[in-house]
mmCIF file of C-alpha atoms in Angstrom:
data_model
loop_
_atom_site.group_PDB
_atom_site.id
_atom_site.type_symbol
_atom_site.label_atom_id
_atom_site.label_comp_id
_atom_site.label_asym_id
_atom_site.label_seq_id
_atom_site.Cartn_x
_atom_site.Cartn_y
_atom_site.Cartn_z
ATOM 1 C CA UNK A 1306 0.000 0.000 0.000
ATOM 2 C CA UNK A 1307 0.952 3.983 -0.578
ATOM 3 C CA UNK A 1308 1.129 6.172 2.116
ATOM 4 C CA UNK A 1309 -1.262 8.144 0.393
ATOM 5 C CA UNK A 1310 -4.055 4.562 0.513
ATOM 6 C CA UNK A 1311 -2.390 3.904 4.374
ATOM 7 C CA UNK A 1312 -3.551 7.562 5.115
ATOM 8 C CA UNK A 1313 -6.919 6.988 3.407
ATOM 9 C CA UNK A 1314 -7.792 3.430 5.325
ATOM 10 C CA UNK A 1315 -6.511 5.284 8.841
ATOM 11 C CA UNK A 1316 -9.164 8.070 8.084
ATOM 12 C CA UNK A 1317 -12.048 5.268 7.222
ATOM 13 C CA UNK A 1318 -11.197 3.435 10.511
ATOM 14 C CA UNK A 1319 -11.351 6.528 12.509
ATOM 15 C CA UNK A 1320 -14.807 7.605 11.184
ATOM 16 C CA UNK A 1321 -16.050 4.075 11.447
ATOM 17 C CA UNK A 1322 -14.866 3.364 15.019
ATOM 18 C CA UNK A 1323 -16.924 6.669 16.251
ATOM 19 C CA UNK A 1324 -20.454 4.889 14.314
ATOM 20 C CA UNK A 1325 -19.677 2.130 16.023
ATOM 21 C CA UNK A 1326 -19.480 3.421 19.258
ATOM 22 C CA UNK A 1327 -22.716 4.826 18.012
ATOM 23 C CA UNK A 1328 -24.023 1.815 17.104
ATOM 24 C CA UNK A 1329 -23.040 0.134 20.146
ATOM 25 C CA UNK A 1330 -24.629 2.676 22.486
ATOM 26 C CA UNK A 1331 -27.596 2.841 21.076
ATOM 27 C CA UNK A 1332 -28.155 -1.251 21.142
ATOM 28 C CA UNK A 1333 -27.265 -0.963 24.773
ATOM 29 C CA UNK A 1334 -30.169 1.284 25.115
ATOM 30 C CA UNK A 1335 -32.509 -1.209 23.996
ATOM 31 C CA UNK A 1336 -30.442 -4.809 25.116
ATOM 32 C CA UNK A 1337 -32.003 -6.592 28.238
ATOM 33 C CA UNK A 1338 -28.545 -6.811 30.488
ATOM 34 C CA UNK A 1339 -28.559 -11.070 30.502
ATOM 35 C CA UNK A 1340 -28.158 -10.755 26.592
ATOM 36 C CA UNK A 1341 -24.923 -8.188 27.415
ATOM 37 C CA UNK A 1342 -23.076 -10.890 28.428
ATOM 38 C CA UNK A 1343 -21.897 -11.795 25.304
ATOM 39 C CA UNK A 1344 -18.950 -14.552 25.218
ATOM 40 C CA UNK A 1345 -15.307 -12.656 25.381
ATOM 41 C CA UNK A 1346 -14.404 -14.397 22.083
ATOM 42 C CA UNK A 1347 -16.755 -13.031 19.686
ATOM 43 C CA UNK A 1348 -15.258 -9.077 20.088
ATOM 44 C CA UNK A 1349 -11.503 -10.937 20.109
ATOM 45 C CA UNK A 1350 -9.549 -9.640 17.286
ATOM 46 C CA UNK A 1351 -7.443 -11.849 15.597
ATOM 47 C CA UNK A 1352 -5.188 -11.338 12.483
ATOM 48 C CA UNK A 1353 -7.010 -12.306 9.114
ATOM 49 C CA UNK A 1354 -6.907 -15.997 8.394
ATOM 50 C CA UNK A 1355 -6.418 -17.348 4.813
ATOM 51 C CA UNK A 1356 -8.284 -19.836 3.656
ATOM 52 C CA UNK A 1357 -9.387 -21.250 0.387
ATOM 53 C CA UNK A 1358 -9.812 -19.986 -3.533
ATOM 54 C CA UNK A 1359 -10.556 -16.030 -2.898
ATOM 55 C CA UNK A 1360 -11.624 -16.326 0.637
ATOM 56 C CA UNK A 1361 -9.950 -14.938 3.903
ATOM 57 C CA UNK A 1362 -11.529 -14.737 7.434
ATOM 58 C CA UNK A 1363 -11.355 -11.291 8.445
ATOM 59 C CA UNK A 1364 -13.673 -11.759 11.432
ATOM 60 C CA UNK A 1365 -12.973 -12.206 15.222
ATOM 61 C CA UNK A 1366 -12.009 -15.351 16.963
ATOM 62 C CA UNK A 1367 -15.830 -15.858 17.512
ATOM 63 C CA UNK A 1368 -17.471 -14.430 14.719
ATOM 64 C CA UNK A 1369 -17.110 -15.046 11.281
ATOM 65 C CA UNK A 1370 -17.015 -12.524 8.415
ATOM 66 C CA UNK A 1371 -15.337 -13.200 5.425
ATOM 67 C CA UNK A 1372 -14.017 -11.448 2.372
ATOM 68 C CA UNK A 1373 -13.929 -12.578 -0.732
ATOM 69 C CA UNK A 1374 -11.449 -10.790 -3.426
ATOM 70 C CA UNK A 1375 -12.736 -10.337 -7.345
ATOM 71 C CA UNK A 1376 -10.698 -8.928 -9.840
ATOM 72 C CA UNK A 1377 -13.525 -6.156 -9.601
ATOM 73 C CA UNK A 1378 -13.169 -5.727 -5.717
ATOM 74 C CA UNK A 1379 -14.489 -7.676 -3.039
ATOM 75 C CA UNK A 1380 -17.225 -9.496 -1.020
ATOM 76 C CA UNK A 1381 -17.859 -9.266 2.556
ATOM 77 C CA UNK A 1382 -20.041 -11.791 3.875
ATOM 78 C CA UNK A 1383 -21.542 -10.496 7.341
ATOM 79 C CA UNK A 1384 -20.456 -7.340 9.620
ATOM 80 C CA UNK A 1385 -20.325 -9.001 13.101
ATOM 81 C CA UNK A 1386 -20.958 -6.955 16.413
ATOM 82 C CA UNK A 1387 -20.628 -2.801 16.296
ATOM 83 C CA UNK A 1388 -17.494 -3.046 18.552
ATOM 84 C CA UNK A 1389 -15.936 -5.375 15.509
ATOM 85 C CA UNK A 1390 -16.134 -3.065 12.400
ATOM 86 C CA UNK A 1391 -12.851 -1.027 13.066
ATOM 87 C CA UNK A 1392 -10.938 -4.308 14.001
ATOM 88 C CA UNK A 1393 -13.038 -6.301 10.560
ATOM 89 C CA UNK A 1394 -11.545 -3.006 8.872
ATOM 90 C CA UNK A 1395 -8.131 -3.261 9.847
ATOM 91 C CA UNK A 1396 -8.095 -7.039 8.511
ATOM 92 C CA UNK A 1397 -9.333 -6.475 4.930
ATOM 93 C CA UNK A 1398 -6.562 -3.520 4.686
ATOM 94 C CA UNK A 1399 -4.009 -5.817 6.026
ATOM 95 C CA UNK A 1400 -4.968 -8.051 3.008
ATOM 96 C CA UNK A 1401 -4.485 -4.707 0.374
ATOM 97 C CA UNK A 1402 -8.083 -4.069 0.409
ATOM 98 C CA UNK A 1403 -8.963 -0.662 0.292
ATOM 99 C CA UNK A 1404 -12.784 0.264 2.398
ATOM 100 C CA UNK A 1405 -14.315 1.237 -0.828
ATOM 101 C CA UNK A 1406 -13.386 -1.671 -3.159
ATOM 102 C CA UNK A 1407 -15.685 -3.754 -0.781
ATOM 103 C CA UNK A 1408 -18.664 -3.478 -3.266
ATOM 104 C CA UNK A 1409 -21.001 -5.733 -1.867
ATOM 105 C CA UNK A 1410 -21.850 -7.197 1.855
ATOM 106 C CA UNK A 1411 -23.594 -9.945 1.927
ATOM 107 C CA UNK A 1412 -26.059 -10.756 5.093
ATOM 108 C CA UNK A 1413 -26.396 -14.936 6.673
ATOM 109 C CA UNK A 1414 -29.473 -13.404 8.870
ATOM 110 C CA UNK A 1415 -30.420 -10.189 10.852
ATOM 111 C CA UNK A 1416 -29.552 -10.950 14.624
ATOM 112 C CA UNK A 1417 -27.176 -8.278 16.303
ATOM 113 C CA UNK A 1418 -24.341 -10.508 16.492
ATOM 114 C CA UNK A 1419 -24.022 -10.966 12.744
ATOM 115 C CA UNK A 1420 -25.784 -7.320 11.856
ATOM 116 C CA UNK A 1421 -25.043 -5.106 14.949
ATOM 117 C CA UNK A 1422 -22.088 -3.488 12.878
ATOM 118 C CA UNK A 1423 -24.127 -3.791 9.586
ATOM 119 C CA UNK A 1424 -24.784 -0.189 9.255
ATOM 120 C CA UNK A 1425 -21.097 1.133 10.208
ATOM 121 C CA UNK A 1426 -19.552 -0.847 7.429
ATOM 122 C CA UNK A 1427 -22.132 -0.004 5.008
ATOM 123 C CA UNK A 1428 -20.973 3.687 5.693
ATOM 124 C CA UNK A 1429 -17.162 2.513 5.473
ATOM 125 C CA UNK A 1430 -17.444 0.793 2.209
ATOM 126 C CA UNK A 1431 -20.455 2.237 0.635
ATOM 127 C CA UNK A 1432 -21.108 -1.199 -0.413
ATOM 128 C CA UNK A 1433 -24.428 -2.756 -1.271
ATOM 129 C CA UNK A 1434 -26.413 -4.624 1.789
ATOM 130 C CA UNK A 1435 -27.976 -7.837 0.477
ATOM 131 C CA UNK A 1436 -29.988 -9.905 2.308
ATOM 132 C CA UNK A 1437 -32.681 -12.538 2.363
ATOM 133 C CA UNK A 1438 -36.451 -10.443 1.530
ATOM 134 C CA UNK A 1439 -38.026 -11.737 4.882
ATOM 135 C CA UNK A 1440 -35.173 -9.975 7.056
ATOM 136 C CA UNK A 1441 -34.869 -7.062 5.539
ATOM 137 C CA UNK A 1442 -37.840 -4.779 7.443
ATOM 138 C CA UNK A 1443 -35.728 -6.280 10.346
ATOM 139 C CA UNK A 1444 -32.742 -4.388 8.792
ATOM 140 C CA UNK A 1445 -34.331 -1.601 7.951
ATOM 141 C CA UNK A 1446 -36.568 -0.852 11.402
ATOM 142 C CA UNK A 1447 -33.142 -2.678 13.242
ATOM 143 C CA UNK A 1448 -36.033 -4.583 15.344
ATOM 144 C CA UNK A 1449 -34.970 -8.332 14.902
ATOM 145 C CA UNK A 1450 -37.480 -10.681 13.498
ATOM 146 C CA UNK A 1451 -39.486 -13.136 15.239
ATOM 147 C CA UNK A 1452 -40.257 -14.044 19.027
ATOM 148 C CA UNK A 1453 -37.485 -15.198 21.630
ATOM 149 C CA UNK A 1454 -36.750 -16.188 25.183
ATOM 150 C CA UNK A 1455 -34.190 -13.568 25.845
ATOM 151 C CA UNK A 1456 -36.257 -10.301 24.969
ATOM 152 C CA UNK A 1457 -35.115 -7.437 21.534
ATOM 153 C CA UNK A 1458 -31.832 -7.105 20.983
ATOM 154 C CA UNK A 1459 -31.722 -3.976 18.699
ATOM 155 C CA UNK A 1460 -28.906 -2.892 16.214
ATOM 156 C CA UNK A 1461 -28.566 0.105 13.839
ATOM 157 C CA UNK A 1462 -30.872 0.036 11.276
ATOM 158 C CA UNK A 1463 -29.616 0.261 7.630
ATOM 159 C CA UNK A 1464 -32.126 1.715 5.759
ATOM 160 C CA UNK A 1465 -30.385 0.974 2.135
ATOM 161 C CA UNK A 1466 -30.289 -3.193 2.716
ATOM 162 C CA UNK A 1467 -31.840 -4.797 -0.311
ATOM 163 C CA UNK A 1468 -33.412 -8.021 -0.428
ATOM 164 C CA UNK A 1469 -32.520 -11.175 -2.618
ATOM 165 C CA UNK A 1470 -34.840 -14.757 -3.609
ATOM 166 C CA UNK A 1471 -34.394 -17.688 -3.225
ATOM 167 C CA UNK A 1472 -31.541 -18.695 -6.415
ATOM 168 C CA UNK A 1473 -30.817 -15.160 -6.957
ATOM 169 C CA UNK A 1474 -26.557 -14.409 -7.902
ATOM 170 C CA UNK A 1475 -24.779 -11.981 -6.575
ATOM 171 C CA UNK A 1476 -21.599 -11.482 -9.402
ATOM 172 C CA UNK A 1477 -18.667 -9.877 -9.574
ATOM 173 C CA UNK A 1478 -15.175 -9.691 -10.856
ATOM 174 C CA UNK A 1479 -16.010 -13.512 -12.403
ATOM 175 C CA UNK A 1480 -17.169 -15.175 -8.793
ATOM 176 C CA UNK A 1481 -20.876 -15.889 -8.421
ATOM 177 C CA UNK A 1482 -22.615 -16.124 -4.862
ATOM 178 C CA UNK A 1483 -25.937 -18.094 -4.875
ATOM 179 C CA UNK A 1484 -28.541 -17.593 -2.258
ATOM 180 C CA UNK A 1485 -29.948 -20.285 -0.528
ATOM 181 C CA UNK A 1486 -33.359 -19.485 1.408
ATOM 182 C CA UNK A 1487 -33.096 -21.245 4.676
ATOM 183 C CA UNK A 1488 -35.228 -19.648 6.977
ATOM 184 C CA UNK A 1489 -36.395 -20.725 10.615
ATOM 185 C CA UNK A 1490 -33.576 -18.881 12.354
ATOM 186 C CA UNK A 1491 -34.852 -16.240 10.831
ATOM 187 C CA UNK A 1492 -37.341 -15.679 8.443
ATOM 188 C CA UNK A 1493 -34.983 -14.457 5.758
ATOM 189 C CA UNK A 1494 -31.839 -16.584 6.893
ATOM 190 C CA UNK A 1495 -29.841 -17.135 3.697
ATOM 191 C CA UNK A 1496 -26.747 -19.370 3.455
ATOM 192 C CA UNK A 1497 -24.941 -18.599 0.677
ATOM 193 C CA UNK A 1498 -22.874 -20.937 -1.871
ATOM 194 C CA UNK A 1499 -19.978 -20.319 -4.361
ATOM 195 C CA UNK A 1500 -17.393 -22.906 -6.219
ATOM 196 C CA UNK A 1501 -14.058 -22.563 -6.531
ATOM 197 C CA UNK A 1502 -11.193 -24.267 -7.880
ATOM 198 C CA UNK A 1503 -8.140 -25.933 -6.074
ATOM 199 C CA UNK A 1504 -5.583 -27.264 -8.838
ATOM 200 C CA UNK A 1505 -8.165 -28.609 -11.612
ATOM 201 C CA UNK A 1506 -10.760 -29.712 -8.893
ATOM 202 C CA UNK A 1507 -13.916 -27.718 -8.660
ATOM 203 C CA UNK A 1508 -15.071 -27.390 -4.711
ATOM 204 C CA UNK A 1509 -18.450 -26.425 -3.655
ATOM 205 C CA UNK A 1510 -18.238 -24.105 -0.749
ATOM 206 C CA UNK A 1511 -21.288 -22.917 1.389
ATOM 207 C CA UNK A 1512 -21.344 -20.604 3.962
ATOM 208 C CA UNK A 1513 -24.557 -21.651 5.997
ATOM 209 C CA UNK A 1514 -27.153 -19.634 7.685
ATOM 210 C CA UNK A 1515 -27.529 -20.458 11.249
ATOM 211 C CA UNK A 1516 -29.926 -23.557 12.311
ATOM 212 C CA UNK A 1517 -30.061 -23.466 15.693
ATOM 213 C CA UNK A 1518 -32.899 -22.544 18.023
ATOM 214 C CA UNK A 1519 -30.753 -20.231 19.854
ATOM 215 C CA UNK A 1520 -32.905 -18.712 22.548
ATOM 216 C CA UNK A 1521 -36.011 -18.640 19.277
ATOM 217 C CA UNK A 1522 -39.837 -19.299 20.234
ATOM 218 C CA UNK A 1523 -41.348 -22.446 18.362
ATOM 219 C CA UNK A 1524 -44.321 -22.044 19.753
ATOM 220 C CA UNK A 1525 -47.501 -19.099 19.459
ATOM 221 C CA UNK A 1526 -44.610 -16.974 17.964
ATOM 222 C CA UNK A 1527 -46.859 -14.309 16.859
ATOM 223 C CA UNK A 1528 -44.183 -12.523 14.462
ATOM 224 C CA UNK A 1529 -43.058 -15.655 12.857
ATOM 225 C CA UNK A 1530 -45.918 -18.741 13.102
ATOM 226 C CA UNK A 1531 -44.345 -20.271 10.378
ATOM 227 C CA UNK A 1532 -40.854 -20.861 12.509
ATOM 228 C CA UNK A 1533 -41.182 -24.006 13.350
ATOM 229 C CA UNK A 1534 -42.146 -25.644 9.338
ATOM 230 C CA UNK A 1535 -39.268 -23.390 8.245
ATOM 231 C CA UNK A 1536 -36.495 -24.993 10.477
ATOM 232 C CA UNK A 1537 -37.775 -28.440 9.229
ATOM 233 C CA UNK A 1538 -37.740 -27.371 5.584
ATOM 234 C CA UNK A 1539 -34.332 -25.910 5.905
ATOM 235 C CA UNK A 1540 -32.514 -28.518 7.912
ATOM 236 C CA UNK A 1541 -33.780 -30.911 4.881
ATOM 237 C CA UNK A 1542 -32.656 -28.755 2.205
ATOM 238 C CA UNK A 1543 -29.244 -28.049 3.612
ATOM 239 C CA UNK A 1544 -28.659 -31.870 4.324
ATOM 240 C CA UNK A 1545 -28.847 -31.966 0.881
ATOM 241 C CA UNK A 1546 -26.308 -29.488 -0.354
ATOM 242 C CA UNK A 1547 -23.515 -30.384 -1.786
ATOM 243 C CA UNK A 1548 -20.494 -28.750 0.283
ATOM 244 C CA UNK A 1549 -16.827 -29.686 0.078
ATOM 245 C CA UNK A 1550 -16.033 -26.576 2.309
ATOM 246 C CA UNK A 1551 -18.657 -25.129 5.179
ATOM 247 C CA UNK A 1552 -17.665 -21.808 6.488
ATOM 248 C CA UNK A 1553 -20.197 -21.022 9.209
ATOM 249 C CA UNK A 1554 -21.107 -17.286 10.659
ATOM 250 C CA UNK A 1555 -20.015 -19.146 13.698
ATOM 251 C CA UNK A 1556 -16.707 -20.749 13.462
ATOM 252 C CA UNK A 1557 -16.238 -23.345 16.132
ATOM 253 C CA UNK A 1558 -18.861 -24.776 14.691
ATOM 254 C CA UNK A 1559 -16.996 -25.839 11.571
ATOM 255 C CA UNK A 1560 -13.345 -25.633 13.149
ATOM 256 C CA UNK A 1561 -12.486 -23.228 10.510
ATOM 257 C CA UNK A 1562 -9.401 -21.860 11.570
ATOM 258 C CA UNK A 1563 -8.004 -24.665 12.916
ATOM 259 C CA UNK A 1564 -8.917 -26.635 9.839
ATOM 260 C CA UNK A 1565 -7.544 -24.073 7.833
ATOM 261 C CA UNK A 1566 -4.377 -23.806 9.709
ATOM 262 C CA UNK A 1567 -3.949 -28.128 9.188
ATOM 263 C CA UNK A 1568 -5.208 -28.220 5.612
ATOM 264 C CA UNK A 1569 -8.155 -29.865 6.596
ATOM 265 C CA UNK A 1570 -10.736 -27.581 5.203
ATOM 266 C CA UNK A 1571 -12.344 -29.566 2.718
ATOM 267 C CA UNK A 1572 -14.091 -32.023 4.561
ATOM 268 C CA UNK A 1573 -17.030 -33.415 2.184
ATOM 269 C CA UNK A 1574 -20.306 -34.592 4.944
ATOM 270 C CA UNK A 1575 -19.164 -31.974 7.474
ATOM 271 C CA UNK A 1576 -22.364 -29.884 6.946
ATOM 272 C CA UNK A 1577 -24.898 -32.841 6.655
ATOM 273 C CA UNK A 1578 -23.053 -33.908 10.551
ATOM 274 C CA UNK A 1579 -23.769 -30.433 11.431
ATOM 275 C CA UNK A 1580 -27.497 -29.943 10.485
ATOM 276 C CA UNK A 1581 -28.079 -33.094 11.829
ATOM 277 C CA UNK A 1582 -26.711 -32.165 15.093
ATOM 278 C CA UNK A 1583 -28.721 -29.182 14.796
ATOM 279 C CA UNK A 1584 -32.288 -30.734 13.674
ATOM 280 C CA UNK A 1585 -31.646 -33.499 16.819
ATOM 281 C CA UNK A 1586 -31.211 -30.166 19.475
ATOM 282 C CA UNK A 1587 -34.239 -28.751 17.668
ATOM 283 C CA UNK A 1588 -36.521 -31.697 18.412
ATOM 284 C CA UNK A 1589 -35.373 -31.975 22.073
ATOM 285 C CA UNK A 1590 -35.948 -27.848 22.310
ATOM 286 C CA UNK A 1591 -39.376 -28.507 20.478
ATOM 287 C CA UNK A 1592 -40.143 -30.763 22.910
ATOM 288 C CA UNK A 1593 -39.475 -28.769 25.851
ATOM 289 C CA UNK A 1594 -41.425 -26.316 24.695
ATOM 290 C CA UNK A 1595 -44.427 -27.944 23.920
ATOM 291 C CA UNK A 1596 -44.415 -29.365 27.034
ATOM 292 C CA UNK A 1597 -44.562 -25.739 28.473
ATOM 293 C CA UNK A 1598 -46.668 -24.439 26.256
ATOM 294 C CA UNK A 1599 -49.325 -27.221 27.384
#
């Protein structure tokens, strides 16, 4: 980098660390206090983490954003927490990545853990927000969708978000980003899926939407009735997708970095173990709650 772009990304970071502090107090405002006790790990910053084809994790050591680098710019898939943006920032310079050539970001689903810094990145990159229809009032109003256990967790709205369908692509700079619908999570919880090439061999890579219950009412949810068919349509339909790499919003839950520090990344059947994992702790949470409900 010039001094002249190292001068440039400094001024970007500044401005975007004071709308996050922004962004941050005004969530506090509205966050019941048991939900402030967010794990230590997921505002951790860690140095970005390279992984596979175009794709580097530029998240924290608990969340997961990634970036993906076109010839035309890049992709960021997801924003984290408010308190994250500057450090998210920092990472995608340290890879030459200037704020503004991050043309599009692309949302997994509208909770403040994956969102809350949503609207300070838009404002950093001036990128396009895309995310599945059915969460996008949630961007917009920064009211999460749905009914849960653990009260509204509000975020900064972003009133320019944009919604995709089901099969829609998202192209640029000769990579193509398919959305998956795979709502129950959310209502417009989109995983999204992309191939790329190691040597000759093609890889299918998907970066799943979230399928846990996570706190989520499955029962009389008056914003979302249909929460409960959703997760069971969506934990089919991912079963079924074919995934040689599975780069999660949440990382543990795929070993990313560890499996991209011992080459281990491509692991064909990880994500059918996973959403089976996840539609077995569904049942047992259905369960429970039915029994409540009663």
């Amino acid at each position: 980098m010039t001094k002249t772009c190292d001068q440039a990304t400094r001024a970007f970071v500044i401005r975007t660390v004071r709308s996050a502090l922004a962004a941050l107090a005004l969530s506090a405002l509205t966050t019941p206090a048991a939900a402030q006790s967010d794990p230590p790990e997921w505002t951790r910053p860690i140095p970005p983490v390279r992984l596979i084809g175009p794709i580097d994790y530029v998240g924290t050591e608990g969340l997961a954003a990634y970036l993906i680098r076109t010839r035309a710019g890049a992709i960021l898939i997801d924003a984290t927490m408010a308190q994250n943006v500057p450090a998210i920032l920092r990472n995608i310079a340290a890879l030459g990545v200037k704020p503004r050539e991050v043309k599009y970001i692309l949302v997994s689903h509208a909770h403040f853990d994956h969102v809350g810094g949503l609207a300070a990145m838009q404002r950093a990159t001036g990128a396009r927000v895309l995310a599945g229809a059915a969460d996008v009032p949630a961007l917009r109003t920064g009211i999460p969708p749905g009914e849960t256990n653990y009260g509204v967790i509000r975020f900064a709205p972003v009133p320019m978000a944009r919604g995709v369908r089901d099969g829609q692509v998202v192209r640029l700079g000769g990579v193509e980003l398919h959305a998956v619908a795979t709502p129950g999570h959310t209502p417009g919880c989109t995983s999204w899926t992309m191939r790329v090439t190691q040597g000759s061999r093609p890889l299918d890579v998907v970066f799943p939407c979230s399928v846990s219950v996570a706190g989520n009412r499955l029962f009389a949810n008056r914003r979302y009735p249909a929460i409960a068919a959703d997760y069971r349509t969506s934990f089919a339909r991912l079963a079924r997708l074919p995934a040689d790499v599975v780069l999660p919003a949440h990382p543990e839950l795929a070993d990313v970095r560890t499996r991209a520090r011992t080459g281990t990344l491509i692991a064909p059947g990880l994500l059918r173990d996973m959403v089976l994992r996840a539609r077995d702790d569904f049942d047992r949470e259905w369960m429970k709650q039915g029994r409540i409900a009663k």
